[in-house]
Amino acid sequence: MTSPTLRVERQLLRAGAGLVCGMDEVGRGALSGPVSVGVVMIDASVRRGLPGVRDSKLLTPQAREALVPQIRSWALAWAVGHADAAEIDEVGIIGALRRAGLRALAALPTAPDMVLLDGKHDWLTPPAQASLLDEVPADVPPVTMRIKADLTCTSVAAASVLAKTERDAMMADLARSHPQYGWDGNKGYASPDHMDALRQYGPCALHRRSWRLPESDASEPVSGG
């Protein structure tokens, strides 16, 4: 498989974008926990890619962890934003992705001129008629979409690694107070052990209640943070 490159980022920089951010999300399909969005900013001074960076799904946990300090040193700036399960229930997954992405951008020292986003659907740009539930800053950077950017663009692949490692650590930490769901292993996704636990114990406050969860045999939902 071809390694990601900076070809697309350099095209955007040559076209006049002084600061370009690669952005990617993780946790979109999970049943519990947050959705998380990573951003990695570069400018024309970043002349080389980063060996070993791939879409986070293609890397082992050990490889992802080893890349984190390298990505943080390589990038001009970086951040990860999150939106929790309650927010996903409140505004839907697209609205929650937007919240997490805008929070990641707000954590950067300066705003980028362009965001390079994986896929073909721009979930970052607020709709023309934003609802009262939307958290919309005054200036949202323009977005360039690219299908399979997480496989072909170094900044997007790096953003996916940062988002994945941070979200995985959050889920492992939450597993200590909710051990019955096996989040340290399944990270909130619909694994057989997680589905069995939902049937046995029911959902807790960290599950996405608006999603179709398995019918529970428990008389009361599980409480706890």
Coordinates of C-alpha atoms in Angstrom, one line a residue:
M1 CA 0.0 0.0 0.0
T2 CA 1.3 3.5 -0.9
S3 CA 2.3 5.6 2.0
P4 CA 0.6 9.0 2.6
T5 CA 2.4 12.0 1.2
L6 CA 2.2 15.8 1.5
R7 CA 1.3 16.2 -2.2
V8 CA -2.3 17.5 -1.6
E9 CA -1.2 19.7 1.3
R10 CA 1.5 21.3 -0.8
Q11 CA -1.0 22.0 -3.6
L12 CA -3.2 23.9 -1.1
L13 CA -0.1 25.8 0.3
R14 CA 0.9 26.8 -3.3
A15 CA -2.6 27.9 -4.0
G16 CA -2.3 30.5 -1.2
A17 CA -3.2 28.7 2.1
G18 CA -0.6 29.7 4.6
L19 CA -1.7 27.2 7.2
V20 CA -3.3 23.9 6.3
C21 CA -4.9 21.5 8.8
G22 CA -5.5 17.8 8.2
M23 CA -8.5 16.6 10.1
D24 CA -10.0 13.1 10.8
E25 CA -12.5 11.6 13.2
V26 CA -12.7 8.4 15.3
G27 CA -15.5 6.9 17.3
R28 CA -18.2 7.7 14.9
G29 CA -19.6 4.1 14.8
A30 CA -19.1 3.3 18.5
L31 CA -22.1 2.6 20.9
S32 CA -20.6 4.4 23.8
G33 CA -18.1 7.1 24.6
P34 CA -17.2 10.3 22.7
V35 CA -16.6 11.0 19.0
S36 CA -13.1 12.5 18.7
V37 CA -11.6 14.7 16.0
G38 CA -7.9 15.3 15.5
V39 CA -6.3 18.2 13.7
V40 CA -2.6 18.5 12.6
M41 CA -1.4 21.8 11.2
I42 CA 1.4 22.4 8.8
D43 CA 2.8 25.2 6.7
A44 CA 5.4 25.5 3.9
S45 CA 8.2 25.0 6.4
V46 CA 7.2 21.3 6.8
R47 CA 9.0 19.9 3.8
R48 CA 9.1 16.2 4.6
G49 CA 6.5 13.6 5.4
L50 CA 6.6 11.4 8.5
P51 CA 7.8 7.8 8.0
G52 CA 5.5 5.2 9.4
V53 CA 2.3 7.4 9.5
R54 CA -0.8 5.6 8.3
D55 CA -4.5 5.8 8.8
S56 CA -4.8 4.8 12.5
K57 CA -7.0 1.7 11.6
L58 CA -4.0 0.2 9.8
L59 CA -1.6 0.5 12.7
T60 CA -1.2 -1.6 15.9
P61 CA -1.8 0.1 19.2
Q62 CA 1.9 0.0 19.9
A63 CA 2.7 1.6 16.5
R64 CA 0.2 4.4 17.1
E65 CA 1.6 5.2 20.5
A66 CA 5.1 5.3 19.2
L67 CA 4.1 7.8 16.5
V68 CA 2.4 10.2 18.9
P69 CA 5.5 12.1 20.1
Q70 CA 6.9 12.1 16.5
I71 CA 3.7 13.7 15.1
R72 CA 3.6 16.3 17.9
S73 CA 7.2 17.3 17.1
W74 CA 6.7 17.2 13.3
A75 CA 3.5 19.3 13.2
L76 CA 3.4 23.0 13.5
A77 CA 0.5 22.5 15.9
W78 CA -2.0 19.8 16.8
A79 CA -5.1 19.3 18.9
V80 CA -7.9 16.8 19.6
G81 CA -11.5 17.7 20.3
H82 CA -14.3 15.5 21.7
A83 CA -18.1 15.4 21.9
D84 CA -19.6 13.1 24.4
A85 CA -22.5 10.6 24.2
A86 CA -25.0 13.0 25.6
E87 CA -24.2 15.5 22.9
I88 CA -24.5 12.9 20.2
D89 CA -27.9 12.1 21.6
E90 CA -28.8 15.8 21.7
V91 CA -27.6 17.0 18.2
G92 CA -27.0 13.8 16.3
I93 CA -23.7 12.3 15.1
I94 CA -23.1 15.0 12.4
G95 CA -23.7 17.8 14.9
A96 CA -21.4 16.1 17.4
L97 CA -18.7 15.7 14.8
R98 CA -18.9 19.4 14.0
R99 CA -18.7 20.3 17.7
A100 CA -15.6 18.1 18.2
G101 CA -13.9 19.4 15.1
L102 CA -14.6 23.0 16.0
R103 CA -13.3 22.4 19.5
A104 CA -10.1 20.9 18.1
L105 CA -9.6 24.0 15.9
A106 CA -10.3 26.3 18.8
A107 CA -7.5 24.6 20.7
L108 CA -4.9 25.5 18.1
P109 CA -2.7 28.6 18.7
T110 CA -4.0 30.2 15.4
A111 CA -6.7 29.4 12.9
P112 CA -5.8 27.6 9.7
D113 CA -6.5 28.9 6.3
M114 CA -7.8 25.6 5.0
V115 CA -9.0 22.3 6.5
L116 CA -8.3 19.1 4.6
L117 CA -11.0 16.6 5.5
D118 CA -11.4 13.0 4.7
G119 CA -14.4 11.7 2.8
K120 CA -17.0 13.3 0.6
H121 CA -19.4 14.8 3.2
D122 CA -18.3 18.1 4.8
W123 CA -19.6 17.7 8.4
L124 CA -17.4 20.5 9.7
T125 CA -19.0 23.5 8.0
P126 CA -22.2 24.6 9.8
P127 CA -25.4 24.4 7.7
A128 CA -26.7 27.7 6.3
Q129 CA -29.5 27.6 8.8
A130 CA -27.7 26.6 12.0
S131 CA -29.9 25.6 14.9
L132 CA -29.7 27.1 18.4
L133 CA -27.9 23.9 19.5
D134 CA -25.0 24.5 17.2
E135 CA -21.8 26.0 18.7
V136 CA -20.6 28.0 15.7
P137 CA -17.6 30.4 16.0
A138 CA -17.5 33.6 14.1
D139 CA -15.0 32.3 11.4
V140 CA -15.0 28.7 10.3
P141 CA -12.1 27.9 7.9
P142 CA -12.9 26.7 4.4
V143 CA -12.9 22.9 3.9
T144 CA -11.4 20.8 1.1
M145 CA -12.7 17.3 0.8
R146 CA -10.7 14.4 -0.4
I147 CA -11.9 10.8 -0.5
K148 CA -9.5 8.4 1.3
A149 CA -7.4 11.4 2.6
D150 CA -6.6 9.3 5.7
L151 CA -4.8 6.9 3.3
T152 CA -3.1 9.4 1.0
C153 CA -2.5 12.7 3.0
T154 CA 0.1 12.7 5.8
S155 CA -1.6 15.4 7.8
V156 CA -4.9 13.6 7.8
A157 CA -3.4 10.3 8.7
A158 CA -1.4 11.9 11.5
A159 CA -4.6 13.5 12.8
S160 CA -6.3 10.1 12.8
V161 CA -3.5 8.7 14.9
L162 CA -3.7 11.5 17.5
A163 CA -7.5 11.2 17.7
K164 CA -7.4 7.4 18.0
T165 CA -4.8 7.2 20.7
E166 CA -6.5 9.9 22.8
R167 CA -9.9 8.4 22.5
D168 CA -8.6 4.9 23.2
A169 CA -7.0 6.2 26.4
M170 CA -10.2 7.8 27.5
M171 CA -12.2 4.6 26.9
A172 CA -9.6 2.6 28.9
D173 CA -9.9 5.1 31.7
L174 CA -13.7 4.9 31.7
A175 CA -13.5 1.1 31.7
R176 CA -12.2 1.3 35.3
S177 CA -15.6 2.6 36.5
H178 CA -17.6 0.4 34.1
P179 CA -15.6 -2.8 33.8
Q180 CA -18.6 -4.9 32.8
Y181 CA -18.6 -3.4 29.2
G182 CA -15.0 -4.3 28.3
W183 CA -14.2 -0.8 27.0
D184 CA -10.5 -1.3 27.6
G185 CA -10.6 -3.8 24.8
N186 CA -13.6 -2.9 22.5
K187 CA -13.3 0.9 23.0
G188 CA -17.1 1.2 23.0
Y189 CA -17.7 -0.5 19.6
A190 CA -20.2 -3.2 19.0
S191 CA -18.0 -6.2 19.8
P192 CA -19.7 -9.5 20.9
D193 CA -18.6 -8.9 24.6
H194 CA -20.0 -5.4 24.6
M195 CA -23.3 -6.5 23.0
D196 CA -23.6 -9.3 25.6
A197 CA -22.9 -6.8 28.4
L198 CA -25.6 -4.5 27.1
R199 CA -28.1 -7.3 27.1
Q200 CA -27.1 -8.4 30.6
Y201 CA -26.7 -5.0 32.3
G202 CA -28.4 -2.5 30.1
P203 CA -26.8 0.8 29.0
C204 CA -25.1 3.4 31.3
A205 CA -25.0 7.1 31.0
L206 CA -22.0 6.9 28.7
H207 CA -23.9 5.0 26.0
R208 CA -25.6 6.7 23.1
R209 CA -29.2 6.2 24.1
S210 CA -30.5 7.5 20.7
W211 CA -28.8 4.6 19.0
R212 CA -30.3 1.2 18.5
L213 CA -28.9 -0.7 21.4
P214 CA -29.6 -4.4 22.2
E215 CA -32.7 -5.1 24.3
S216 CA -31.6 -5.4 28.0
D217 CA -32.5 -8.1 30.5
A218 CA -31.7 -5.7 33.3
S219 CA -34.6 -4.1 35.1
E220 CA -32.7 -0.8 35.7
P221 CA -30.0 0.9 33.5
V222 CA -26.6 0.9 35.0
S223 CA -25.7 4.1 36.8
G224 CA -22.3 5.7 37.3
G225 CA -20.1 8.3 35.6

